[in-house]
Structure formats: structure tokens, C-alpha cells
Coordinates of C-alpha atoms (C1' of nucleotides) in Angstrom, one line a residue:
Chain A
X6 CA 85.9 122.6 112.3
X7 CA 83.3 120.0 111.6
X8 CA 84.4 116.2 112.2
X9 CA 84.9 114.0 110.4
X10 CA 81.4 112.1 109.7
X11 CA 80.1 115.3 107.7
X12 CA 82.2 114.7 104.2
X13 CA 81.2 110.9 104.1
X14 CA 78.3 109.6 105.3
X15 CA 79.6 107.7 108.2
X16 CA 82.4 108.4 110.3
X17 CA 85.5 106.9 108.8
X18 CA 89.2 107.0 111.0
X19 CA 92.0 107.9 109.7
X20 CA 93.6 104.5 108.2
X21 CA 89.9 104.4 106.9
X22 CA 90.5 107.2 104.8
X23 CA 93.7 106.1 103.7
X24 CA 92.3 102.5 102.5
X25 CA 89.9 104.7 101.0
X26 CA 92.6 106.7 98.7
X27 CA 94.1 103.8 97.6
X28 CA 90.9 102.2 96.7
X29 CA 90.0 105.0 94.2
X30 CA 92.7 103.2 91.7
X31 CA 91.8 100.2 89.8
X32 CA 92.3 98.6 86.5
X33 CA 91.2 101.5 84.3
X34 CA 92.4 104.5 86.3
X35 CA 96.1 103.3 87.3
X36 CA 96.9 106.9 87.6
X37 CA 95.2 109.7 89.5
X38 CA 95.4 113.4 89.9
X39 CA 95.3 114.9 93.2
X40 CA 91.9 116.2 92.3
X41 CA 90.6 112.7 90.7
X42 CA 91.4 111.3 94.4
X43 CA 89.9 114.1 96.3
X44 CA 86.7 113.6 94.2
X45 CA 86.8 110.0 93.7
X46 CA 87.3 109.0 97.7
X47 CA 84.7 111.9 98.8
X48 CA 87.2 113.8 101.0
X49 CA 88.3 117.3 100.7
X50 CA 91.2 118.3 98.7
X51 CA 93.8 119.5 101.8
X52 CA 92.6 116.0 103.4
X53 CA 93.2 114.5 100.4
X54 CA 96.6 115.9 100.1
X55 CA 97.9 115.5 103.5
X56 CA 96.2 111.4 103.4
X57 CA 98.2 111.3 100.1
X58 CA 101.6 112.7 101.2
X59 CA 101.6 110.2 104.0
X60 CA 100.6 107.2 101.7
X61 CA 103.8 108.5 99.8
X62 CA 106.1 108.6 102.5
X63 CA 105.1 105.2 103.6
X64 CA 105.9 103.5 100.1
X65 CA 101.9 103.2 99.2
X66 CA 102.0 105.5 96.4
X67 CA 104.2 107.2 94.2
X68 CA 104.3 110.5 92.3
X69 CA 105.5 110.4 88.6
X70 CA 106.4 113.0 86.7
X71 CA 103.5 113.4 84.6
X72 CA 102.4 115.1 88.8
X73 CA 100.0 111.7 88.9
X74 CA 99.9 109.3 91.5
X75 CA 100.2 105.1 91.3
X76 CA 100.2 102.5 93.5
X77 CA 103.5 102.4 95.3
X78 CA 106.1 99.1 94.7
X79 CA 105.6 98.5 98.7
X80 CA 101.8 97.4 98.0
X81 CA 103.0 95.0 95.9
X82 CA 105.5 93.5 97.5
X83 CA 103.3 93.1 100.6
X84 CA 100.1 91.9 98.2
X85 CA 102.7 89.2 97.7
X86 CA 102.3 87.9 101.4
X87 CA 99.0 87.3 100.7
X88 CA 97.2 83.8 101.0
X89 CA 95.6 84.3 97.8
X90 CA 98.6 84.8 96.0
X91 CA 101.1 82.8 98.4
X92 CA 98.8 79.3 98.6
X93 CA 96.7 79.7 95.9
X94 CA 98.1 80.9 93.3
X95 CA 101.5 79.5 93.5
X96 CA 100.1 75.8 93.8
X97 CA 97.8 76.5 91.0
X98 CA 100.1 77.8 88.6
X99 CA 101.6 74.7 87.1
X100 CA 98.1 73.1 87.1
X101 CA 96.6 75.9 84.9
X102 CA 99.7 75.9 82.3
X103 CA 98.8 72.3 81.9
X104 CA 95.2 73.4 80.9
X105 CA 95.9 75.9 78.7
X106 CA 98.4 73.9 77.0
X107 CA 95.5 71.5 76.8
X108 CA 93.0 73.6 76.0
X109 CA 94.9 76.3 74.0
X110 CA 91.7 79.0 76.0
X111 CA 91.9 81.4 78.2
X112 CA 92.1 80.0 82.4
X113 CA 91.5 81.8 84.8
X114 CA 91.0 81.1 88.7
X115 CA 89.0 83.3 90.8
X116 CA 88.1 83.8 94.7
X117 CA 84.6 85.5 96.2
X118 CA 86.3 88.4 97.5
X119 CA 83.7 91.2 98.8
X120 CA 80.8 90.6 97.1
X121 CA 82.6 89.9 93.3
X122 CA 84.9 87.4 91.8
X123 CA 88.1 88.0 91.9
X124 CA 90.7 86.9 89.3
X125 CA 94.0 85.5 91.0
X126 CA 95.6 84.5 87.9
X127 CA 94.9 84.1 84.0
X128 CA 96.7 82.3 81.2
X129 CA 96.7 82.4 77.3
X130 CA 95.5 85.6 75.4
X131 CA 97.5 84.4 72.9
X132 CA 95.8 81.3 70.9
X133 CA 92.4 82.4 72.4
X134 CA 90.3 85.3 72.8
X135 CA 90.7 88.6 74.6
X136 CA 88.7 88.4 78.1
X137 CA 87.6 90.9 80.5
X138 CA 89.3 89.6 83.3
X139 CA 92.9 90.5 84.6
X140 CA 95.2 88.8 87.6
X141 CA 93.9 91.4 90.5
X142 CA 90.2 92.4 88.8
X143 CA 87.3 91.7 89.9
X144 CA 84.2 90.7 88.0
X145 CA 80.4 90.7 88.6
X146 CA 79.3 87.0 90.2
X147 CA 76.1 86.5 87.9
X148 CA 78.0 86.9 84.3
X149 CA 80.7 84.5 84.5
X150 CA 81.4 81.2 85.0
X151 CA 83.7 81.3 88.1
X152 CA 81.5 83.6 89.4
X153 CA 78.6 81.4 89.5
X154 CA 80.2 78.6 90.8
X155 CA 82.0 80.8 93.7
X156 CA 78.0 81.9 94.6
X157 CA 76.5 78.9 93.7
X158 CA 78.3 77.2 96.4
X159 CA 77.7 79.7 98.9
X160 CA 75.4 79.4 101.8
X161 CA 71.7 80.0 100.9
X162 CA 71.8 83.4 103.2
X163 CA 74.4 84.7 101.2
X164 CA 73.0 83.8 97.8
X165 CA 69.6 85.4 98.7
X166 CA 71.9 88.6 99.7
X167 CA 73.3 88.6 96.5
X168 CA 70.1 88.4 94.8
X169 CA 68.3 91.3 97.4
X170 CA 70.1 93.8 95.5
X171 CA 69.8 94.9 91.6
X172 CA 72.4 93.1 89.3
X173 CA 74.0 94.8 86.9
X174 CA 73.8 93.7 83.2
X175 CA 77.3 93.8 81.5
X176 CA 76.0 92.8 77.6
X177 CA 72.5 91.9 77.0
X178 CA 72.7 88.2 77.5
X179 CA 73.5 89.3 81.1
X180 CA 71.2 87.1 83.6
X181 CA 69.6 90.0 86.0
X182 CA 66.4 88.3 87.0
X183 CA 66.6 87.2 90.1
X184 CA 64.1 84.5 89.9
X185 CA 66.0 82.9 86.6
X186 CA 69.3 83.5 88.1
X187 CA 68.5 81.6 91.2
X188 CA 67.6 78.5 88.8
X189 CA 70.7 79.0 87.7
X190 CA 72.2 78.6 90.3
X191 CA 70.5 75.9 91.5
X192 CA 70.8 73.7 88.2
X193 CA 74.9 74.7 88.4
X194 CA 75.7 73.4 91.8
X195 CA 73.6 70.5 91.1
X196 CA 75.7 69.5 87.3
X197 CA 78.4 70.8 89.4
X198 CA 79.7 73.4 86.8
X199 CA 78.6 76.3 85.6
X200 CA 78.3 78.2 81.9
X201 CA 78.2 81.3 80.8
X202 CA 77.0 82.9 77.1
X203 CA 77.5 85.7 76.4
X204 CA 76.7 87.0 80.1
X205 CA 79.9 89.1 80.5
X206 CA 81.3 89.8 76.6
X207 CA 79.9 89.8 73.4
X208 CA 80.8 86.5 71.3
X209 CA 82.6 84.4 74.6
X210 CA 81.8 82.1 76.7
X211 CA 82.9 80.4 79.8
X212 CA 82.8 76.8 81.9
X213 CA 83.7 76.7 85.4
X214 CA 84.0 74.6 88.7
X215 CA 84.6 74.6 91.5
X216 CA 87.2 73.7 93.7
X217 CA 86.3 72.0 97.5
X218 CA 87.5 72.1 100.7
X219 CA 85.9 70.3 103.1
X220 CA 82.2 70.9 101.2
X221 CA 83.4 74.8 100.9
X222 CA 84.1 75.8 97.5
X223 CA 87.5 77.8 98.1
X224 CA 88.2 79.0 94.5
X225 CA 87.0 78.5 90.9
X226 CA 89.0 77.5 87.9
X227 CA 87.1 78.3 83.9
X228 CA 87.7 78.5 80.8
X229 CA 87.3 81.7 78.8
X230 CA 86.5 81.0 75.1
X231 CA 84.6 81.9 71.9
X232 CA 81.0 80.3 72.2
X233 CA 81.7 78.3 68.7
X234 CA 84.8 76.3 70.3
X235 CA 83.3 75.4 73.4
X236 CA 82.7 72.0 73.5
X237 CA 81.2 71.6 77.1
X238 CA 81.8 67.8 77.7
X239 CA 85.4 68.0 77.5
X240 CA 86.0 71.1 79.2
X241 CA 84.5 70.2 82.1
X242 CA 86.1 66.9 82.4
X243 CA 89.4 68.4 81.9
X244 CA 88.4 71.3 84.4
X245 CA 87.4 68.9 86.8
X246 CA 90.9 67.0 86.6
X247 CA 92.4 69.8 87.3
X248 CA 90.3 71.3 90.0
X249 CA 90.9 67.6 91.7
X250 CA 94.8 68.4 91.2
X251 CA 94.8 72.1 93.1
X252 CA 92.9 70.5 95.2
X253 CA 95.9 68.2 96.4
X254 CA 98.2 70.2 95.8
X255 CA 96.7 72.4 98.6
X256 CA 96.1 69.8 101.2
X257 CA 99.6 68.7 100.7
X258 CA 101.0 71.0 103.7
X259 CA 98.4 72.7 105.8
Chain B
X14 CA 98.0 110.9 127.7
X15 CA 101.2 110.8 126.3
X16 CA 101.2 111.8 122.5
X17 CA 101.8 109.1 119.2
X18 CA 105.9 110.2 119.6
X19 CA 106.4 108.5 123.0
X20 CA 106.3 104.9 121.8
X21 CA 108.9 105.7 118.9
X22 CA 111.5 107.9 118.4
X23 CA 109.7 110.3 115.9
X24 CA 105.6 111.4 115.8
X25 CA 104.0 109.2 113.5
X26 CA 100.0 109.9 111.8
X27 CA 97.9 107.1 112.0
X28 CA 98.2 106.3 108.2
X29 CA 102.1 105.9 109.3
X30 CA 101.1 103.5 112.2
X31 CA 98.7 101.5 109.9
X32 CA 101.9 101.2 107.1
X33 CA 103.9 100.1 109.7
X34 CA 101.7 97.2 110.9
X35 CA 101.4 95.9 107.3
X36 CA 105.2 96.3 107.3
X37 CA 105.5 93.5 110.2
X38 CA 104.8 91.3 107.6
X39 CA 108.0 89.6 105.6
X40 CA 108.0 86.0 103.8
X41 CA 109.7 84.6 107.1
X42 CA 106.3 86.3 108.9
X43 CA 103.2 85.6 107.1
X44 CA 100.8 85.4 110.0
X45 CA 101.2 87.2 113.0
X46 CA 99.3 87.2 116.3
X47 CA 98.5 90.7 117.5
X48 CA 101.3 90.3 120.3
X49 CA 103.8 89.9 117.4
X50 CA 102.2 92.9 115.2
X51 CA 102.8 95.0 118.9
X52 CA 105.9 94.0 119.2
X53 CA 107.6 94.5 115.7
X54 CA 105.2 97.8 115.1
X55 CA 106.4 99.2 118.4
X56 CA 102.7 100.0 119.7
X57 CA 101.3 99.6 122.5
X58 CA 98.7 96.5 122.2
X59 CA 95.6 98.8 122.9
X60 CA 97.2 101.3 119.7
X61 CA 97.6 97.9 117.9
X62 CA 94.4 96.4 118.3
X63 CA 92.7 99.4 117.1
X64 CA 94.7 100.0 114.3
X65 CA 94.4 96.3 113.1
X66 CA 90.7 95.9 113.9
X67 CA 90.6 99.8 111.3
X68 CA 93.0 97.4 108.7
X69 CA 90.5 94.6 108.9
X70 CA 87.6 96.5 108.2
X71 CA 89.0 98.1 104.8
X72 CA 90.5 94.7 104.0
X73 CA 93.5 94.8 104.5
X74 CA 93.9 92.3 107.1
X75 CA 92.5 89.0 108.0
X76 CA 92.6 87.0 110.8
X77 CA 92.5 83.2 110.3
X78 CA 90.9 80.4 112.3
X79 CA 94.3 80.5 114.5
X80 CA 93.8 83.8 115.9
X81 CA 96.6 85.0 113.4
X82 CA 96.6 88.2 110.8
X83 CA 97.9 87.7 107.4
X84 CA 98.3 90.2 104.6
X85 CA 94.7 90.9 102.9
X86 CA 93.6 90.1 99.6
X87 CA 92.8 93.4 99.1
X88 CA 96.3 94.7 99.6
X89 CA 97.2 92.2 96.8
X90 CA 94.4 93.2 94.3
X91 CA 95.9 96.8 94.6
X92 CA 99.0 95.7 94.9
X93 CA 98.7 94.1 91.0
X94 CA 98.0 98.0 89.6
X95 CA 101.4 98.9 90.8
X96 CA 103.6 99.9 87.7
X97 CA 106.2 97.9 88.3
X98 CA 103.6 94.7 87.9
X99 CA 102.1 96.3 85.4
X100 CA 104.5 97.3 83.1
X101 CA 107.9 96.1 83.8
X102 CA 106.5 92.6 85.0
X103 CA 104.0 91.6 82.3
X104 CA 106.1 92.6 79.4
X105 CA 109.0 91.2 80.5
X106 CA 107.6 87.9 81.3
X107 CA 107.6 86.3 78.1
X108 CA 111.2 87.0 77.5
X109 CA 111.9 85.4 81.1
X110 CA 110.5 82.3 79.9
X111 CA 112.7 82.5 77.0
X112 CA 115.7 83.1 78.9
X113 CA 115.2 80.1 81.2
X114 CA 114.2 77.5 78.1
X115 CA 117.6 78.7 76.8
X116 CA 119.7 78.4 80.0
X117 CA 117.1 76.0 82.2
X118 CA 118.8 78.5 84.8
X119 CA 117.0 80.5 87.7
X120 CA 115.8 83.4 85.9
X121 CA 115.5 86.9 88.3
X122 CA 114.3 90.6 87.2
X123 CA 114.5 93.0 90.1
X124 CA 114.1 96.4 90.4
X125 CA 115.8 99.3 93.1
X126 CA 113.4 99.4 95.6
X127 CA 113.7 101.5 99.7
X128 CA 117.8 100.5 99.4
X129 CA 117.4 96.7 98.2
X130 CA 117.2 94.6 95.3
X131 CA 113.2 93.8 95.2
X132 CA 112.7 90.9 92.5
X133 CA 109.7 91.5 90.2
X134 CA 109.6 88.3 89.2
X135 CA 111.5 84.8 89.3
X136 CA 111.1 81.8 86.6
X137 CA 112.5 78.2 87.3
X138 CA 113.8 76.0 90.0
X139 CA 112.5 72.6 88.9
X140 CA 115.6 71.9 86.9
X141 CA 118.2 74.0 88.5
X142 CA 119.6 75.3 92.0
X143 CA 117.4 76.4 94.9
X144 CA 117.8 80.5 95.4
X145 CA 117.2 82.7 98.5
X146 CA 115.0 85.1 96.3
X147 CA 111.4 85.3 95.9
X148 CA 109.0 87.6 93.6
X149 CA 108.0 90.6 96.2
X150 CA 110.7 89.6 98.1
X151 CA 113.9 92.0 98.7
X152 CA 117.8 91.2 99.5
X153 CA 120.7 93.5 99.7
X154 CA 122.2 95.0 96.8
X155 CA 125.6 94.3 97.5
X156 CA 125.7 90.2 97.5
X157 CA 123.9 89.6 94.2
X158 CA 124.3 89.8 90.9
X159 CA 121.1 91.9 90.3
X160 CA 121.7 94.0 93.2
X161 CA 125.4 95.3 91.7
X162 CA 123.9 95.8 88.7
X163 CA 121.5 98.2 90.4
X164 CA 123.5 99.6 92.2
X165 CA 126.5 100.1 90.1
X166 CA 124.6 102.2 87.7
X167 CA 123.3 104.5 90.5
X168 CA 124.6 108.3 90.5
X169 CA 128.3 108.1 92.5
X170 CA 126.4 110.1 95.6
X171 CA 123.9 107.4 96.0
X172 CA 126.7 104.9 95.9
X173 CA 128.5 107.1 98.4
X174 CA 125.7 106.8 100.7
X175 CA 125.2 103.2 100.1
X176 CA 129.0 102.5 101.1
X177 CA 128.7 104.7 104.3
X178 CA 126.2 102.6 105.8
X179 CA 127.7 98.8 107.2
X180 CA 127.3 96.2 104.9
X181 CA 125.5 93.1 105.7
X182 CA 127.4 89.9 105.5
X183 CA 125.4 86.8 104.3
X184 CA 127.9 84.3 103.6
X185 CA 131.5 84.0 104.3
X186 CA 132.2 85.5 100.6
X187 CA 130.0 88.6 100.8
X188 CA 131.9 91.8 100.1
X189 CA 131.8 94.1 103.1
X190 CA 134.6 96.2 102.8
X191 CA 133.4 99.4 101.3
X192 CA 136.6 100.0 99.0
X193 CA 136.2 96.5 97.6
X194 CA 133.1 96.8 96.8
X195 CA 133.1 100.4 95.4
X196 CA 135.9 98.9 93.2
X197 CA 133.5 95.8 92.2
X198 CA 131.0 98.2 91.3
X199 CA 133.6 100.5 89.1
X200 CA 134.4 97.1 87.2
X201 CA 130.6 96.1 86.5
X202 CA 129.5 99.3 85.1
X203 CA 132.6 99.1 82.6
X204 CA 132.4 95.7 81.8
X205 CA 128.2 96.1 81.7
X206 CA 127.3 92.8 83.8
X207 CA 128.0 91.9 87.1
X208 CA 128.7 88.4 88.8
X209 CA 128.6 87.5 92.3
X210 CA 130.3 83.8 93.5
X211 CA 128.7 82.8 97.0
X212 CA 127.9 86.1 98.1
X213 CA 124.1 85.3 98.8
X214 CA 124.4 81.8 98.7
X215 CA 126.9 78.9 99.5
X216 CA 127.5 77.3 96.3
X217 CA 125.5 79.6 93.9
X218 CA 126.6 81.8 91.8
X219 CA 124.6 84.6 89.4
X220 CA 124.8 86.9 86.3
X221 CA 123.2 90.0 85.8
X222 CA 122.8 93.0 83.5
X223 CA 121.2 95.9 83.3
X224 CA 118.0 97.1 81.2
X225 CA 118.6 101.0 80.4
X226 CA 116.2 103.4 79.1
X227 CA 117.7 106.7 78.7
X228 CA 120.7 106.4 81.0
X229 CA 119.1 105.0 83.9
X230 CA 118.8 101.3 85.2
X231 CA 115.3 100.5 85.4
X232 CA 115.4 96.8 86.4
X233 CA 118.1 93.8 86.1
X234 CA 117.9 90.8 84.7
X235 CA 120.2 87.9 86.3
X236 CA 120.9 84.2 86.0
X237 CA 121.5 82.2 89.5
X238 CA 123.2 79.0 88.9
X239 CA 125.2 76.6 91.0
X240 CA 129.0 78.4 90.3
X241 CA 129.9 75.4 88.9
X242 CA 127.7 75.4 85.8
X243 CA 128.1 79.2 85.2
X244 CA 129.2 80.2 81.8
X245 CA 130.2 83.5 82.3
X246 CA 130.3 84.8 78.6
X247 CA 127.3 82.8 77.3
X248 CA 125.1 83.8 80.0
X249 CA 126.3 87.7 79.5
X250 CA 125.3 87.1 75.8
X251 CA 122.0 85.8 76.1
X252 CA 121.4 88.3 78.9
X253 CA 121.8 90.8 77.1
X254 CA 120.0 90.0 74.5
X255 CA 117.2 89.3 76.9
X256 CA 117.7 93.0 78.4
X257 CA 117.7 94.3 74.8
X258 CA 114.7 92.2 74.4
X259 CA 112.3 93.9 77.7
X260 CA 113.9 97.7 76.6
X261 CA 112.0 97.6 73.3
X262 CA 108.7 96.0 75.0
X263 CA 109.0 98.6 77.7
X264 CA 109.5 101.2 74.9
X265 CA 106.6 100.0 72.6
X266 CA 103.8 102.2 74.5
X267 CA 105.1 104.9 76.5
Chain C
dA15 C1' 90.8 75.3 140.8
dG16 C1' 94.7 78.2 139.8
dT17 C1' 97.8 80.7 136.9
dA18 C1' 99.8 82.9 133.0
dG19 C1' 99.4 84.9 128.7
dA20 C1' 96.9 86.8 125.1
dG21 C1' 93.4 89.6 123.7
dT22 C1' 89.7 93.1 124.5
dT23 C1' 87.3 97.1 126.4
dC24 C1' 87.1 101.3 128.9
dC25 C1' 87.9 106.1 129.4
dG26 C1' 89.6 110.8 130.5
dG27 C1' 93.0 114.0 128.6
dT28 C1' 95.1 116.1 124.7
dC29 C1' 97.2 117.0 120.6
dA30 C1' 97.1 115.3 115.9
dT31 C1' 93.7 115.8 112.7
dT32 C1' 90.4 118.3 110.2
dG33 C1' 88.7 121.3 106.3
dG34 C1' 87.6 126.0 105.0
dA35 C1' 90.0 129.7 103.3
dA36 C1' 93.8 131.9 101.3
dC37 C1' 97.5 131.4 98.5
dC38 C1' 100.5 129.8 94.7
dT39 C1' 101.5 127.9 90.1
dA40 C1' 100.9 126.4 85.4
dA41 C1' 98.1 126.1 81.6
dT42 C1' 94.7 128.0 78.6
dT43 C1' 91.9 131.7 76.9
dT44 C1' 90.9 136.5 75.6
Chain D
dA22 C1' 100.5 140.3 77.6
dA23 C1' 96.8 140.3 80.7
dA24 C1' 93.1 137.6 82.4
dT25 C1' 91.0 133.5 83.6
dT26 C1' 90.7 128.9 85.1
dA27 C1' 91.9 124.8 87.2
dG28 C1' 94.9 122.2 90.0
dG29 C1' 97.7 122.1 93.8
dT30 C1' 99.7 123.7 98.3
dT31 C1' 99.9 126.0 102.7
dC32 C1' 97.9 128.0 106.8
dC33 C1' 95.4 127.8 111.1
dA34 C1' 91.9 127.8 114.8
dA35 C1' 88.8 124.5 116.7
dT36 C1' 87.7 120.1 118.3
dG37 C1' 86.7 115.4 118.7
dA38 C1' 89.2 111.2 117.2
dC39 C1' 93.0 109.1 118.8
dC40 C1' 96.0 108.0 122.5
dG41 C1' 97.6 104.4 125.9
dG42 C1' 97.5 102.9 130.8
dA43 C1' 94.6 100.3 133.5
dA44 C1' 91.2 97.1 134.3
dC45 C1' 88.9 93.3 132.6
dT46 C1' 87.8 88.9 130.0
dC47 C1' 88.9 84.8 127.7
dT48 C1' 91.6 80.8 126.7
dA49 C1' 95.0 77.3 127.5
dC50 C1' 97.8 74.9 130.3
dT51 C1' 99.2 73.1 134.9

DNA sequence: AGTAGAGTTCCGGTCATTGGAACCTAATTT
DNA sequence: AAATTAGGTTCCAATGACCGGAACTCTACT
């Protein structure tokens, strides 16, 4: 029959195809149909089954009863080897309860993972307001705060990558001019924090920085919080304290 | 050439070879050269380095400045859609954090997972004794308090097969005589908590219940404290109300 | 310069993988 | 109750992706 380059565009190898399964989940589809994964990852359904049954019988996913597959405990426990979440987040952890108890707003750290901001951890929800962002989501880089200091920082190639292709626009305070957005961009590294209104939910806003590693700008720790609290001054100063504190806290041992 | 079921004992599909690569990786082993990953996956190095190259490209591995591979942070992004983060881990937090104000104890929640205890999630260790378990990290179910509970509420067959296979000894007090332990595990499930004194750990000793829905144990909850300190019936009480505590947040939304 | 070890590339043979088609099952409609 | 639909599973012939031994390159250390 034909290969396997004719479903997909490109050819894509087995453990491709399997990455590619498991990809198909995220935050608002934690449970697929058989068909939702044959549709969703582009391969046909009796390759979608067999790539499945072996995801299944390696751990990776599981079947409930409802007959809809999740994300197997094994993915987890291995996700937990991770640098991101073995380094970083660990080491950052006590840091960002001290901010939120500070703060009483939403913190949240992210990483530039593929092109988007990834969250590694969030606190609060409780005192403060509901955010888009979840421990393992991943968010746009123009309509946040982290995520404008995790591109701001990047090398000027990169940032002109980013800005080659269309940006989406989230609410309609969303920043998808190019032009503006590399101002932006510019004026945050130079402050050396960034702000967001409105860019990413209606009513909040966010101030981040950055924290630096040897001039590389490894991670990005913000606060989440309606745009009347915000008073920009102190957040910053108090983010910056603790960006200065992960900081150390990383280049204690390696 | 020789087909995949040379190297091993049985044929295994590429997805099986790529699961077993990411399987190397343990919280002793968090970055392995591709030697290593040969070695412990059993492949040959040319089967390896293919196979890893495939797991870089989707993200699943990376390889750091020192030539080593280390778990992706893709893996872990995934990994956080898993149910038992989702659910059990998140809503059982808060009451965690309860349960260690209250006891200033080593607070563990841990779930049956591939034969071992795998712990979801563990609160404290500033103000009280240093413990072998990790969150994503797994131990036997037969030297903990967590693990009895697990496994004492398993159906007698899967207890029966648990028994027939040799039990691991970790310290001097672990129980590894089958007919002691099957007698160990009677006692927990009538008395509803289990306790294990040195079994894991020289000088620590832990609690643990478990939290039921419908019949089955879905997770423990366990204290580890140095044996010393251990207040046998308070610790039962305020576990219990802790497990009480996580059924009815598990319950509140399917 | 020499050596050892780790990592990478090459390549022919072959069998695991592939996907269309047929089949089965459960749910919904007529 | 029969018919229909959608979702899921099994089958199978064809084939090219995968396999791993061997050769090669690179790095580190003597």
C-alpha cells in the first residue's frame, strides 16, 4: 500500500506518529475518542488504532470506561524527570509562595518552549482573579507578560521569526502588529519588565521579568491581576527580588 | 538482518522501543549518554541513536551541553493532562497542606501504579524527617504505609499474585515473608490504616489510609514521621478525616 | 602521535508496518 | 422491530521504513 508520507504531508516514522497521538490531547480535550485521534493527528483510523494500542501497552495512555482515551500515569511520572519541572520548578516553588503571599495575585513562571510560553507553575486563584494559564499550558508570546519578556530577551533572529508569521489576537487589546509589537519589545527589555492589558483576557493584566543566566533569560516569573489593582512600581520591585532569589537558588548546585 | 526480537526476548514495535528509551530514565538517572540509553534499553547503539534522534525531534528528548539526554519538557507538559494530576492531585492538594499544618509531618498521596506505590504528590520536609519518596516517583507496595494500604484493598487474586512474586527487602525490617505479609495486609484492611516501622527507611516510620470511592482504593494518603514521634491514633484520626476530606472533592464533579 | 571510547553514518535485506476494505457492535432513527 | 449510522476492530497483501552489523569520525586522554 502507499507509504507512509501520503496521509501527512511529510514522512513521519513510527515514534513520530506516536508523539503525534499523544500530542492531539491538551488542556481542553483531556479525553479523546478513537476517532477524535484518528482525525485530530491526520492518520488513518486502523493506524490510529494499532499506534494507540501500543501507546496503551506501554503505560502512555489509558482507556476509561466511558471507551475514551487519557494520558497514561507513566507520562507523568516520567514528565517529572524533567529539567523544567526537576530544577526549575522545585527551586522556584518556595520563592513564588512568598510572592503570592505578598502579593495576594496570581504567579506564574513560564519557559519559551517551541515557539509559546509555557507555564511551569501557578499560584493563587483564590484571592485573585481567574487566568488563562495552567501548570503545563502554553500561551501565545505577544499577549502576556512572561511571554514578552521570554521573547524580548531572545536573540534578534529569533524575534524577527516570531514576528515573520501572523499573530494571533486572543481579546481585542491583543498586540498583532508587528511593527508596534517589536517597540514593544524593544521598550520591555530596555525597563527590563514587561506589561500586559488586556492582551490575553478581558479585564486582567500582567507584569513580568525575567530571570538571567549568564545574559540568557532562562524563565520568566509575572503577576496575573485585575488591571485596577496593578500597581506597577511595586510589582516589579517585588518581582525583581524574587527573580534575583530563583536566580540563586539555581546557581547554588550546577 | 536479523528482525526487532533478536536484541530482546520478545518482538517489540518501534513505539515499544521509543517507551522503553524514555523508560531508562528514573530519579537516580536523569541524564543519560546514549551509551547508557543502549545499554539499559537493550538496543543496539545504531537502533538507539535513531530512535533518540525520532524522540528529539518530537520533543521528547533533549540533549544538554554535556552530550547527555534528559526527559523533555514536552513529556512533562503532557504529562500534567494525566488524570491522576488532574484530578486526584489538584484537588487533593489543599487538604495536604492542611494535613501537614496540623501534623508538621511528611505528607504522601500515592496511587497503584505498574505493581508499585507511585506518589502523586508529597508536602513537607523542612520541619520533619527526610523520606526516600518523591512525587512521580514509585517504591514497592509492601514496605510503606501507602503501599499496604493499596495493596491491602486489592481483590485477594491480585494479592495472590503480588505474594507469588519475591519481595524486595529494603531495610533489615522489611516484610518479605509472603504469609507475614498476607497476614499484615488482612489486619490493615480490618483495622482501615496501615503502619509500617523501618520498612523503607531506618528510623522512619508512616501512617496511611485509604480514600474509597465505591469500594475501590483510589489513592492513599500517609504520614512518614521519625517512629519516634508517631502518634498512632491521632495521626489515623486526622487521616481519615483528611481521606474523607479528598473523597467528597473527588466526588464534587464526576 | 597513538589509543580508546563514544558517537555517527552507511547500506543491503527483510519483515514489521501500513492503510484500504470488510466486518462487527452499539446507539439512534424510522 | 428493522434500518441506518457512526464508531470501532480485524484482516491482509504489498512494500518501503526499519533493522543492526560494519565502517567511519570525533573527542579525550595518555
Amino acid at each position: 500500500m502507499s507509504p507512509a508520507r501520503t496521509t501527512a504531508g511529510a514522512p513521519i516514522s513510527s515514534i513520530g506518529r506516536g508523539i503525534a497521538v499523544l500530542g492531539c490531547f491538551n488542556e481542553r480535550r483531556r479525553a479523546l475518542t478513537l476517532s477524535e485521534l484518528s482525525e485530530k493527528s491526520l492518520l488513518p483510523m486502523s493506524s490510529t488504532h494499532r499506534v494507540v494500542a501500543e501507546l496503551v501497552t506501554g503505560g502512555f495512555l489509558v482507556r476509561g470506561s466511558d471507551r475514551r482515551y487519557r494520558i497514561g500515569t507513566r507520562v507523568w511520572s516520567i514528565g517529572q524527570l524533567a529539567p523544567v519541572s526537576d530544577q526549575l520548578r522545585h527551586r522556584a516553588l518556595p520563592t513564588l509562595a512568598r510572592l503570592y503571599e505578598e502579593t495576594g495575585e496570581n504567579i506564574t513562571l513560564a519557559v519559551l518552549d517551541r515557539g509559546q510560553a509555557l507555564y511551569v507553575d501557578r499560584i493563587g486563584g483564590e484571592r485573585s482573579v481567574h487566568t488563562a494559564s495552567r501548570a503545563g499550558g502554553h500561551l501565545p508570546l505577544h499577549t502576556t507578560g512572561v511571554g514578552k519578556v521570554l521573547l524580548a530577551w531572545q536573540s534578534p533572529e529569533a524575534i524577527e521569526k516570531y514576528l515573520s508569521r501572523p499573530l494571533t489576537r486572543t481579546t481585542p487589546y491583543s498586540i498583532v502588529d508587528p511593527v508596534k509589537l517589536k517597540t514593544e519589545l524593544v521598550e520591555t527589555k530596555n525597563r527590563g519588565y514587561a506589561v500586559a492589558r488586556q492582551e490575553s483576557t478581558a479585564g486582567n493584566g500582567s507584569v513580568a521579568v525575567p530571570i538571567l543566566r549568564g545574559g540568557r533569560c532562562v524563565a520568566a516569573v509575572g503577576v496575573v491581576a485585575h488591571l485596577t489593582h496593578m500597581d506597577i512600581p511595586r510589582l516589579v520591585e517585588v518581582l525583581q527580588q524574587a527573580a534575583d532569589s530563583i536566580r540563586k537558588e539555581l546557581e547554588d548546585d550546577h
